[in-house]
Coordinates of C-alpha atoms in Angstrom, one line a residue:
Chain I
M1 CA 24.1 4.7 -22.7
K2 CA 26.7 2.1 -23.6
K3 CA 29.3 4.7 -24.2
S4 CA 28.9 6.4 -20.9
L5 CA 29.0 3.1 -19.2
K6 CA 32.4 2.4 -20.8
A7 CA 33.6 5.8 -19.7
I8 CA 32.5 5.1 -16.1
L9 CA 34.3 1.8 -16.2
A10 CA 37.5 3.3 -17.5
L11 CA 37.3 6.0 -14.9
T12 CA 36.8 3.5 -12.0
L13 CA 39.7 1.5 -13.3
A14 CA 41.9 4.5 -13.5
I15 CA 41.0 5.6 -10.0
S16 CA 41.6 2.1 -8.6
V17 CA 45.0 2.0 -10.3
V18 CA 46.0 5.3 -8.8
L19 CA 44.7 4.3 -5.4
S20 CA 46.6 1.0 -5.4
M21 CA 49.8 2.8 -6.4
T22 CA 49.5 5.2 -3.4
G23 CA 48.7 2.1 -1.4
C24 CA 52.1 0.6 -2.4
G25 CA 53.8 3.9 -1.5
G26 CA 52.4 3.7 2.0
E27 CA 53.8 0.3 2.7
Q28 CA 57.3 1.6 3.3
R29 CA 56.0 3.7 6.2
T30 CA 54.2 1.8 8.8
Q31 CA 50.8 3.2 9.8
L32 CA 49.8 3.5 13.4
K33 CA 46.1 4.0 14.1
V34 CA 45.4 5.9 17.3
Y35 CA 41.9 6.3 18.7
N36 CA 41.6 8.8 21.5
W37 CA 39.1 11.2 23.2
G38 CA 38.3 14.4 21.4
D39 CA 40.8 17.2 21.9
Y40 CA 42.9 15.1 24.2
I41 CA 46.4 15.5 22.9
D42 CA 48.8 18.2 21.7
Q43 CA 48.8 17.6 17.9
S44 CA 52.5 18.7 17.6
V45 CA 53.4 15.6 19.6
I46 CA 52.0 13.4 16.9
T47 CA 54.0 15.2 14.3
E48 CA 57.1 14.8 16.3
F49 CA 56.5 11.0 16.7
E50 CA 56.0 10.7 12.9
K51 CA 59.2 12.5 12.2
R52 CA 61.3 10.8 14.7
Y53 CA 60.3 7.2 14.0
N54 CA 59.3 7.5 10.3
I55 CA 55.8 6.2 11.1
D56 CA 52.5 7.6 9.9
V57 CA 49.9 8.2 12.6
I58 CA 46.3 8.1 11.7
Y59 CA 44.5 9.8 14.5
D60 CA 40.8 9.4 15.2
E61 CA 38.6 10.7 18.1
F62 CA 35.7 9.4 20.1
A63 CA 33.3 11.2 22.5
T64 CA 32.4 8.4 25.0
N65 CA 33.9 5.2 26.2
E66 CA 30.8 3.4 25.1
E67 CA 31.0 4.7 21.6
M68 CA 34.6 3.6 21.3
Y69 CA 33.8 0.2 22.9
A70 CA 30.9 -0.4 20.5
K71 CA 33.2 0.4 17.5
I72 CA 36.0 -1.9 18.6
K73 CA 33.6 -4.7 19.6
A74 CA 32.0 -4.6 16.2
G75 CA 35.3 -5.6 14.9
A76 CA 35.6 -3.7 11.6
S77 CA 38.4 -1.4 12.8
D78 CA 42.1 -2.0 13.1
Y79 CA 43.3 0.5 15.7
D80 CA 46.7 0.0 17.3
I81 CA 46.3 2.4 20.3
L82 CA 43.2 3.2 22.4
I83 CA 42.9 5.5 25.4
P84 CA 39.8 4.5 27.3
S85 CA 38.8 4.9 30.9
E86 CA 39.5 2.3 33.6
Y87 CA 36.1 0.6 33.8
T88 CA 36.1 0.1 30.0
I89 CA 39.6 -1.2 30.1
K90 CA 38.5 -3.7 32.8
R91 CA 35.7 -4.8 30.6
M92 CA 38.0 -5.2 27.6
I93 CA 40.4 -7.2 29.6
D94 CA 37.6 -9.5 30.8
E95 CA 36.5 -9.9 27.2
D96 CA 40.0 -10.7 26.0
M97 CA 40.1 -7.7 23.7
L98 CA 43.5 -6.4 24.6
H99 CA 47.1 -7.4 23.9
K100 CA 49.5 -7.6 26.9
I101 CA 52.0 -4.8 26.9
D102 CA 55.7 -5.8 27.2
L103 CA 57.0 -3.3 29.7
N104 CA 60.6 -4.1 28.7
N105 CA 59.8 -2.2 25.5
I106 CA 58.7 0.8 27.6
P107 CA 61.7 2.0 29.6
N108 CA 60.0 5.3 30.2
Y109 CA 57.4 3.5 32.3
K110 CA 59.7 4.2 35.3
Y111 CA 58.5 7.8 35.2
I112 CA 54.9 6.8 36.0
D113 CA 54.1 7.5 39.6
D114 CA 53.9 4.4 41.7
K115 CA 50.5 5.3 43.1
F116 CA 49.1 4.8 39.6
K117 CA 50.4 1.3 39.3
N118 CA 48.8 -2.0 40.3
L119 CA 45.3 -0.5 40.2
A120 CA 42.3 -2.8 40.6
F121 CA 41.3 -2.7 37.0
D122 CA 44.7 -4.0 35.9
P123 CA 46.4 -5.3 39.0
S124 CA 49.7 -6.3 37.5
N125 CA 50.0 -3.6 34.9
E126 CA 49.9 -6.0 32.1
Y127 CA 47.5 -4.3 29.8
S128 CA 47.5 -0.5 30.4
V129 CA 49.8 2.4 30.9
P130 CA 48.2 5.5 32.6
Y131 CA 47.8 8.6 30.3
T132 CA 45.8 11.0 32.5
W133 CA 43.9 10.9 35.7
G134 CA 41.6 13.0 37.8
T135 CA 38.6 13.2 40.1
V136 CA 34.9 14.1 39.9
G137 CA 33.9 17.1 42.1
I138 CA 31.7 20.1 42.4
L139 CA 32.5 23.3 40.5
Y140 CA 30.9 26.3 41.9
N141 CA 30.7 30.0 41.2
K142 CA 32.0 32.0 44.2
T143 CA 29.8 34.9 43.4
M144 CA 26.6 32.8 43.6
V145 CA 27.6 30.4 46.4
K146 CA 28.7 32.3 49.5
E147 CA 28.9 29.4 51.9
P148 CA 31.8 26.9 52.0
V149 CA 31.3 24.0 49.7
N150 CA 32.5 20.7 51.1
S151 CA 29.7 18.2 50.7
W152 CA 27.6 16.6 47.9
K153 CA 24.6 17.6 50.0
I154 CA 24.8 21.1 48.7
L155 CA 23.5 19.7 45.4
W156 CA 20.3 18.9 47.2
D157 CA 19.9 22.3 48.8
E158 CA 16.7 24.0 47.7
K159 CA 18.4 27.4 48.0
Y160 CA 20.1 26.6 44.7
S161 CA 16.9 25.4 42.9
K162 CA 17.4 25.5 39.1
Q163 CA 21.0 26.5 39.5
I164 CA 22.5 23.0 39.6
L165 CA 23.9 21.2 36.6
M166 CA 24.3 17.4 36.8
M167 CA 26.2 15.2 34.5
D168 CA 24.1 13.4 31.9
S169 CA 25.9 10.2 32.6
L170 CA 24.4 7.4 34.7
R171 CA 27.6 6.1 36.2
D172 CA 28.8 9.6 37.4
S173 CA 25.4 10.9 38.6
I174 CA 24.3 7.8 40.4
G175 CA 27.9 7.4 41.7
I176 CA 28.1 10.7 43.5
T177 CA 24.7 10.1 44.9
L178 CA 25.8 6.8 46.4
K179 CA 28.9 8.6 47.8
M180 CA 26.7 11.3 49.4
L181 CA 24.7 8.5 51.1
G182 CA 27.9 6.9 52.3
Y183 CA 27.8 3.9 50.0
S184 CA 30.3 2.6 47.5
L185 CA 29.9 3.9 44.0
N186 CA 30.3 0.4 42.7
T187 CA 27.5 -1.0 44.8
K188 CA 25.2 -3.8 43.5
D189 CA 23.0 -3.7 46.6
D190 CA 19.4 -3.2 45.7
K191 CA 18.5 -1.2 48.9
E192 CA 21.5 1.1 48.4
L193 CA 20.6 1.7 44.8
N194 CA 17.0 2.3 45.7
D195 CA 18.1 5.0 48.2
A196 CA 20.2 6.6 45.5
K197 CA 17.2 6.5 43.1
E198 CA 15.0 8.3 45.7
A199 CA 17.6 10.9 46.4
L200 CA 18.0 11.6 42.7
M201 CA 14.2 11.9 42.2
K202 CA 14.0 14.3 45.1
Q203 CA 16.8 16.3 43.6
K204 CA 15.4 16.4 40.1
P205 CA 13.1 19.5 40.5
L206 CA 16.2 21.5 41.7
V207 CA 18.3 20.5 38.7
L208 CA 18.6 23.0 35.9
A209 CA 19.8 20.4 33.4
Y210 CA 21.6 17.2 32.9
V211 CA 24.4 18.1 30.6
G212 CA 27.5 16.8 28.7
D213 CA 30.2 19.0 27.3
E214 CA 27.9 22.0 27.4
V215 CA 28.7 22.3 31.1
K216 CA 31.8 24.2 30.2
D217 CA 29.9 27.0 28.3
K218 CA 27.2 27.2 30.9
M219 CA 29.6 27.5 33.9
I220 CA 31.9 29.9 32.2
G221 CA 28.9 32.0 31.2
G222 CA 27.5 32.0 34.7
E223 CA 24.4 30.2 33.8
A224 CA 24.4 28.0 36.9
A225 CA 25.9 28.1 40.4
L226 CA 27.0 24.5 40.9
A227 CA 27.9 21.7 38.6
V228 CA 29.3 18.2 38.8
V229 CA 32.4 18.1 36.6
W230 CA 35.7 16.2 36.0
S231 CA 38.8 17.8 37.4
G232 CA 40.4 18.3 34.0
D233 CA 37.5 20.3 32.7
A234 CA 37.5 22.2 36.0
M235 CA 41.0 23.3 35.3
Y236 CA 40.0 24.7 31.9
M237 CA 36.8 26.4 33.3
K238 CA 38.7 28.0 36.2
R239 CA 41.2 29.4 33.7
E240 CA 38.4 30.9 31.6
N241 CA 36.4 32.3 34.6
P242 CA 38.3 33.0 37.8
D243 CA 35.0 33.1 39.8
L244 CA 34.9 29.3 39.6
E245 CA 36.3 27.0 42.2
Y246 CA 36.5 23.2 42.3
V247 CA 36.2 21.0 45.3
V248 CA 36.2 17.2 46.0
P249 CA 33.5 16.8 48.7
K250 CA 34.4 15.3 52.0
E251 CA 32.3 12.1 51.5
G252 CA 34.7 11.1 48.8
S253 CA 34.3 10.8 45.1
N254 CA 35.3 9.0 41.9
M255 CA 38.9 8.9 40.9
W256 CA 39.4 8.0 37.2
F257 CA 42.1 7.0 34.8
D258 CA 42.4 7.2 31.1
S259 CA 45.1 4.7 30.1
V260 CA 46.8 3.6 26.9
V261 CA 46.0 0.1 25.7
I262 CA 46.7 -2.0 22.6
P263 CA 43.6 -3.8 21.2
K264 CA 43.8 -7.2 19.8
T265 CA 42.9 -5.8 16.4
S266 CA 46.4 -4.2 16.2
Q267 CA 48.8 -5.5 13.6
H268 CA 51.6 -3.3 14.8
K269 CA 52.2 -4.1 18.4
K270 CA 56.0 -3.2 18.3
E271 CA 55.2 0.3 16.9
A272 CA 52.3 0.7 19.4
E273 CA 54.7 0.0 22.2
L274 CA 57.1 2.5 20.7
F275 CA 54.3 5.0 20.8
I276 CA 53.4 4.3 24.4
N277 CA 57.0 4.7 25.4
F278 CA 57.1 8.0 23.5
L279 CA 54.0 9.2 25.4
C280 CA 55.8 8.4 28.7
E281 CA 58.8 10.5 27.8
P282 CA 58.7 13.4 30.4
E283 CA 59.1 16.1 27.8
I284 CA 56.2 14.7 25.7
A285 CA 53.9 14.0 28.7
Y286 CA 54.6 17.5 29.9
K287 CA 53.6 18.9 26.5
I288 CA 50.3 17.0 26.5
A289 CA 49.5 17.8 30.1
N290 CA 50.2 21.5 29.5
Y291 CA 48.0 21.5 26.5
I292 CA 44.9 19.5 27.6
G293 CA 45.0 20.6 31.2
Y294 CA 44.4 17.2 32.6
S295 CA 46.6 15.7 35.3
T296 CA 49.6 13.6 34.2
P297 CA 50.7 10.5 36.1
N298 CA 54.3 11.2 34.9
T299 CA 56.4 12.3 37.9
E300 CA 59.0 14.1 35.8
A301 CA 56.4 15.9 33.7
V302 CA 54.7 17.2 36.8
K303 CA 58.0 18.9 37.8
M304 CA 58.1 20.8 34.5
L305 CA 54.6 22.2 34.9
P306 CA 54.2 25.8 36.0
E307 CA 54.1 26.1 39.8
E308 CA 50.5 27.4 40.0
V309 CA 49.3 24.3 38.1
R310 CA 51.5 21.9 40.0
N311 CA 50.2 23.2 43.3
D312 CA 46.6 23.5 42.2
K313 CA 44.6 21.1 44.3
T314 CA 42.1 20.7 41.5
A315 CA 44.5 18.9 39.3
Y316 CA 46.9 17.5 41.8
P317 CA 44.9 16.9 45.0
P318 CA 46.7 15.8 48.2
D319 CA 46.9 12.1 48.9
E320 CA 44.4 12.1 51.8
E321 CA 41.8 13.5 49.4
L322 CA 42.5 10.7 47.0
A323 CA 42.3 8.2 49.7
R324 CA 38.6 9.0 50.0
C325 CA 38.0 8.4 46.3
E326 CA 37.0 5.2 44.6
V327 CA 37.7 3.9 41.2
F328 CA 34.8 2.7 39.0
E329 CA 34.6 -1.0 38.5
D330 CA 32.9 -2.7 35.6
L331 CA 29.3 -3.4 36.8
A332 CA 28.8 -6.2 34.3
D333 CA 25.2 -7.4 34.6
S334 CA 24.3 -4.9 37.3
L335 CA 24.6 -2.1 34.8
V336 CA 21.0 -2.8 33.9
K337 CA 19.9 -1.8 37.4
Y338 CA 21.7 1.5 37.0
D339 CA 20.2 2.0 33.6
R340 CA 16.7 1.5 35.0
I341 CA 17.2 3.9 37.9
W342 CA 18.5 6.5 35.5
T343 CA 15.6 6.1 33.2
E344 CA 13.1 6.2 36.1
V345 CA 14.7 9.4 37.4
K346 CA 14.8 11.1 34.0
A347 CA 11.4 9.9 32.8
Q348 CA 9.7 11.2 35.9
Chain P
M1 CA 20.0 -0.6 -21.5
K2 CA 16.7 -1.8 -20.1
K3 CA 15.0 0.2 -17.5
H4 CA 14.8 -2.5 -14.8
L5 CA 18.6 -2.8 -15.0
M6 CA 18.9 0.8 -13.9
A7 CA 16.9 0.0 -10.8
Y8 CA 19.5 -2.6 -9.5
P9 CA 21.8 -0.1 -7.8
Y10 CA 18.8 1.3 -5.9
A11 CA 17.6 -2.1 -5.0
L12 CA 21.0 -3.0 -3.7
W13 CA 21.1 0.3 -1.8
M14 CA 17.8 -0.5 -0.2
L15 CA 18.9 -4.0 0.6
I16 CA 22.1 -2.9 2.3
F17 CA 20.9 0.2 4.1
T18 CA 17.3 -0.6 4.8
M19 CA 16.4 -4.2 4.6
I20 CA 19.4 -5.7 6.3
P21 CA 19.5 -3.2 9.2
L22 CA 15.7 -3.8 9.7
A23 CA 16.2 -7.5 9.8
L24 CA 19.1 -7.1 12.3
I25 CA 16.9 -5.0 14.6
L26 CA 14.1 -7.5 14.4
F27 CA 16.6 -10.3 15.1
Y28 CA 18.1 -8.5 18.2
S29 CA 14.7 -7.7 19.6
V30 CA 13.4 -11.3 19.7
F31 CA 16.6 -13.4 20.2
A32 CA 18.7 -13.3 23.3
I33 CA 22.4 -14.3 22.9
D34 CA 24.0 -15.7 26.0
D35 CA 26.3 -18.5 27.0
A36 CA 23.6 -21.1 26.3
G37 CA 23.5 -19.9 22.7
I38 CA 20.7 -18.1 20.8
H39 CA 17.2 -18.5 21.9
F40 CA 13.8 -16.9 21.2
T41 CA 12.4 -14.5 23.8
L42 CA 9.7 -11.9 24.1
D43 CA 11.1 -10.4 27.3
N44 CA 12.3 -7.3 25.5
F45 CA 8.8 -6.6 24.2
K46 CA 7.2 -7.3 27.6
R47 CA 9.6 -4.7 29.1
V48 CA 8.6 -2.1 26.5
F49 CA 5.1 -2.2 27.9
E50 CA 6.0 -1.6 31.5
P51 CA 4.5 1.7 32.8
L52 CA 7.9 3.3 33.1
Y53 CA 8.6 3.0 29.4
L54 CA 5.0 3.6 28.3
A55 CA 5.2 7.0 30.1
V56 CA 8.2 7.8 27.9
F57 CA 6.3 6.8 24.8
W58 CA 3.3 8.9 26.0
R59 CA 5.5 12.0 26.6
S60 CA 7.1 11.6 23.1
I61 CA 3.7 11.3 21.4
K62 CA 2.3 14.3 23.4
L63 CA 5.3 16.6 22.6
A64 CA 5.3 15.5 18.9
A65 CA 1.6 16.0 18.6
E66 CA 1.9 19.5 20.2
S67 CA 4.6 20.5 17.8
T68 CA 2.7 19.1 14.8
I69 CA -0.4 21.1 15.7
I70 CA 1.6 24.3 16.3
C71 CA 3.4 23.7 13.0
L72 CA 0.1 23.3 11.2
V73 CA -1.4 26.4 12.7
L74 CA 1.7 28.5 11.9
G75 CA 2.5 26.8 8.6
Y76 CA -0.9 26.8 6.8
P77 CA -1.2 30.6 6.7
M78 CA 2.4 30.8 5.8
A79 CA 1.9 28.5 2.9
M80 CA -1.1 30.5 1.8
I81 CA 0.9 33.7 1.9
L82 CA 3.6 32.1 -0.2
A83 CA 1.1 30.7 -2.7
G84 CA -0.8 34.0 -2.8
K85 CA -1.4 35.2 -6.4
N86 CA -0.6 38.9 -5.7
L87 CA 2.9 38.3 -4.4
S88 CA 5.5 39.4 -6.8
K89 CA 8.7 38.3 -5.1
K90 CA 7.3 34.9 -4.3
S91 CA 10.4 32.9 -5.2
I92 CA 12.6 35.1 -3.1
L93 CA 10.3 34.5 -0.1
V94 CA 10.4 30.8 -0.6
V95 CA 14.2 30.9 -0.8
L96 CA 14.4 33.0 2.3
F97 CA 12.2 30.5 4.0
V98 CA 14.3 27.5 3.0
I99 CA 17.8 29.0 3.6
P100 CA 17.9 28.2 7.3
M101 CA 17.4 24.6 6.4
W102 CA 20.7 24.6 4.6
M103 CA 22.5 25.1 7.9
N104 CA 23.3 22.2 10.0
F105 CA 20.4 21.1 12.3
L106 CA 22.7 20.8 15.3
A107 CA 24.1 24.3 14.8
R108 CA 20.6 25.7 14.7
T109 CA 19.6 24.0 17.9
Y110 CA 22.8 25.2 19.6
A111 CA 21.9 28.7 18.5
W112 CA 18.6 28.4 20.4
M113 CA 20.5 27.5 23.5
T114 CA 22.4 30.8 23.5
L115 CA 19.2 32.7 22.7
L116 CA 17.1 31.1 25.5
E117 CA 19.6 30.8 28.4
K118 CA 19.5 32.9 31.5
N119 CA 22.1 35.4 30.3
G120 CA 21.0 34.9 26.7
L121 CA 19.9 37.4 24.1
I122 CA 16.1 37.1 24.8
A123 CA 16.5 37.4 28.6
T124 CA 18.9 40.4 28.1
I125 CA 16.5 42.3 25.9
A126 CA 13.6 41.6 28.2
G127 CA 15.7 42.7 31.1
F128 CA 16.4 45.9 29.3
F129 CA 12.7 46.7 29.3
G130 CA 12.4 45.7 32.9
I131 CA 10.8 42.4 32.4
D132 CA 12.2 39.5 34.5
L133 CA 11.7 36.4 32.4
P134 CA 11.5 33.0 34.0
S135 CA 14.0 30.4 32.9
L136 CA 13.3 29.7 29.2
L137 CA 15.9 27.1 28.5
Y138 CA 15.6 23.6 29.8
T139 CA 11.8 23.6 29.9
E140 CA 9.2 21.6 28.0
G141 CA 8.3 24.7 26.1
A142 CA 11.9 25.0 24.9
V143 CA 11.7 21.4 23.5
V144 CA 8.5 22.1 21.7
L145 CA 9.9 25.4 20.4
G146 CA 13.0 23.6 19.1
M147 CA 10.8 21.0 17.3
V148 CA 8.5 23.6 15.8
Y149 CA 11.5 25.7 14.6
N150 CA 13.3 22.8 13.1
F151 CA 10.4 21.1 11.4
L152 CA 8.2 24.0 10.3
P153 CA 9.5 24.0 6.7
F154 CA 8.4 20.4 6.4
M155 CA 4.9 21.5 7.1
V156 CA 4.9 24.6 4.9
L157 CA 6.5 23.2 1.8
P158 CA 4.1 20.3 1.1
I159 CA 1.0 22.5 1.7
Y160 CA 2.5 25.2 -0.4
S161 CA 3.2 22.9 -3.3
V162 CA -0.4 21.7 -3.2
L163 CA -1.9 25.2 -2.9
V164 CA 0.0 26.6 -5.9
K165 CA -1.4 23.8 -8.1
I166 CA -5.0 24.5 -7.2
D167 CA -6.9 25.5 -10.3
K168 CA -7.7 29.2 -9.9
T169 CA -10.8 28.8 -12.0
V170 CA -12.3 26.5 -9.3
V171 CA -11.9 29.3 -6.7
E172 CA -13.3 31.9 -9.1
A173 CA -16.3 29.7 -9.8
A174 CA -17.0 29.4 -6.1
E175 CA -16.8 33.2 -5.8
D176 CA -19.0 33.7 -8.8
L177 CA -21.6 31.5 -7.2
G178 CA -21.7 33.8 -4.2
A179 CA -19.5 32.1 -1.7
N180 CA -17.8 34.5 0.8
P181 CA -14.1 34.1 1.4
I182 CA -14.6 32.0 4.5
T183 CA -16.9 29.6 2.6
V184 CA -14.4 29.4 -0.3
F185 CA -11.7 28.5 2.1
R186 CA -13.7 26.0 4.0
R187 CA -15.5 24.3 1.1
V188 CA -13.0 24.6 -1.7
I189 CA -9.4 25.5 -0.8
F190 CA -8.9 23.5 2.4
P191 CA -10.5 20.2 1.1
L192 CA -8.2 20.5 -2.0
S193 CA -5.1 21.0 0.2
I194 CA -5.7 18.0 2.4
P195 CA -3.0 15.9 0.7
G196 CA -0.5 18.6 1.4
V197 CA -1.7 18.9 5.0
S198 CA -1.5 15.2 5.6
S199 CA 2.0 14.8 4.2
G200 CA 3.0 17.9 6.2
I201 CA 1.7 16.3 9.4
T202 CA 3.6 13.1 8.6
M203 CA 6.8 14.9 7.9
V204 CA 6.7 16.9 11.1
F205 CA 5.3 14.2 13.4
M206 CA 7.8 11.5 12.5
P207 CA 11.0 13.4 13.2
A208 CA 9.5 15.1 16.2
L209 CA 8.6 11.7 17.6
T210 CA 12.0 10.2 17.1
T211 CA 14.3 13.2 17.9
F212 CA 16.7 12.9 20.8
V213 CA 19.0 15.8 20.2
I214 CA 16.5 18.5 20.8
S215 CA 15.2 17.1 24.1
R216 CA 18.8 16.7 25.3
L217 CA 20.1 20.2 24.3
L218 CA 17.0 22.3 24.9
G219 CA 15.3 20.2 27.5
G220 CA 18.5 19.7 29.5
A221 CA 17.9 15.9 29.3
H222 CA 15.0 16.5 31.8
F223 CA 12.5 15.2 29.3
T224 CA 13.5 11.7 28.2
L225 CA 12.0 10.9 24.9
I226 CA 11.8 7.6 23.2
G227 CA 14.8 8.6 21.0
N228 CA 16.9 9.2 24.1
L229 CA 15.9 5.9 25.5
I230 CA 16.9 4.0 22.4
E231 CA 20.2 5.9 22.2
Q232 CA 20.9 5.0 25.8
Q233 CA 20.3 1.3 25.2
F234 CA 22.7 1.1 22.3
L235 CA 25.5 3.4 23.5
T236 CA 25.5 3.2 27.3
T237 CA 23.8 0.1 28.6
M238 CA 24.7 -2.0 25.6
D239 CA 21.3 -3.7 25.9
W240 CA 20.8 -4.0 22.1
G241 CA 17.8 -6.4 22.6
F242 CA 15.8 -3.9 24.5
G243 CA 16.9 -1.0 22.3
S244 CA 15.8 -3.0 19.2
A245 CA 12.4 -3.8 20.8
L246 CA 11.8 -0.1 21.5
S247 CA 12.8 0.7 17.9
I248 CA 10.4 -1.9 16.5
V249 CA 7.5 -0.6 18.6
L250 CA 8.3 3.0 17.5
M251 CA 8.4 1.9 13.9
L252 CA 5.0 0.2 14.2
M253 CA 3.7 3.4 15.7
I254 CA 5.0 5.5 12.8
M255 CA 3.6 3.1 10.2
L256 CA 0.2 3.3 12.0
S257 CA 0.2 7.1 11.9
M258 CA 1.3 6.9 8.3
G259 CA -1.6 4.6 7.5
V260 CA -4.0 7.1 9.1
T261 CA -2.7 10.1 7.2
M262 CA -2.5 8.1 3.9
R263 CA -6.2 7.5 4.0
Y264 CA -6.7 11.3 3.5
E265 CA -4.2 11.5 0.7
K266 CA -5.7 11.4 -2.8
E267 CA -3.5 10.1 -5.6
N268 CA -1.6 12.4 -7.9
E269 CA -2.3 15.6 -6.0
G270 CA 1.3 16.6 -6.0
G271 CA 1.8 17.2 -2.4
G272 CA 1.9 13.6 -1.4
L273 CA 5.0 12.0 0.0
W274 CA 4.6 8.6 -1.4

């Protein structure tokens, strides 16, 4: 017994020596820790950044804003770059979790379209730089839906009973319902929220399922006629199945942003800003947009995209359509009301 | 080295990964943290007993009970076949039965999605024979099916391990004394297999009660179970207090059901869990 214990001790010692040696080796190259959505970058871009600036990038992925937020809030991580959505950024700004970004270090910021600057969640562009943007809308299968689709009301049409896919996300599903009713999707008014709840309960028997990422498989495979989706996913699905078409209903919708931020946990703010500047380089932004299919806020990158993508209203809707869209705001304490509605609808 | 020294790593493990998390959940459930500091509250528990959430508990218990009963009805004969004395390739059968368990649980559940969907394999085959099936995926039946499929081995294996250990001479004695096969089963085999049955029931009922992936994927999130509710509190709403209170109530329910099944378990019968 004693002998084996000694052996184990020796082994642990040896391993820790080896580990500490590699640790020393890493110190010459700075490490930049990036935390982004799953499948949301062209990996070759990362390699290019590492080569050009002699910096190691450690790249991790998350599936929801909430998951990312919970991890950062817990405090055990040391990420340098995060790419959350706007309402989470607002929350992080309010909770003093983000570094201010020095735009002097980001000369390529000039390529970002002005209409994506000075947005409500970060009014003076101090904390975030837009990475992608898009809308929420209805994706429908032209072989199953013969009538024109232009209103959220079609999701309440009994003709399409059990052919409708909703998002399993309380902000999005309640948000579009509020829009259908003509309310703001950031409302905190009890009566308006109650109307939305009743509408969602009425809709429930017609809904085939409340889904997450599976929506892509289901719509491409023709399992449902109508689905509520993000524009970026719609681009992908349309490419895979030409019968699909995407529309932002006339009542308006949600417009969203995923922007790059630097959390206070970062020890490498300089390198993080270097990385953000790199992402704003037209050539790089083009590569990313081309790969992930989501819309880029980079004016020069848009010009490089193939014409059919650039002119696709799904990814690059006309301004008057965007004018009808609202951006999510952080609901703070009212989120509980939304949660309750969502539970009531789904527990029915 | 003394024996109790060897136990320290396990004790440490239990402390870090069981005791401390439990204590944290208990803490979050009864203490509210706000600007005024930390104060004791039972609001979270009051909320758990609102009709809305009780309905979710009730549905979870109902679906878990249904799956457990189906698992028992399917699993017991299966265990008897596996334990049967005139089966020569028994071990191969057992291995075949266990192999699907080696595959990731999520992958298996996704596989059922493709089988059950409207243009899926089952509907296509039925359509070939002119049968127009109603929608199979995203129904309560699909959720129960997913539970039964995933948890059936947990029912079969404990019963099997008890059945193979039953002293064959006891069965022979009953037969010699004139008992017919039904009586032998009813009066001898089944009573002796109760420990296996009760641990099987526990091992199926508990994961079925707490699952949230099966109801999301196969139920299309139509059927909120208690697991979904807890997940939503921690990841979406960030209401850790309420999520913790739900978890505590769920844990109490599990302990209660364990207490009930444990009464039927005799010691050292081999099939027991504890």
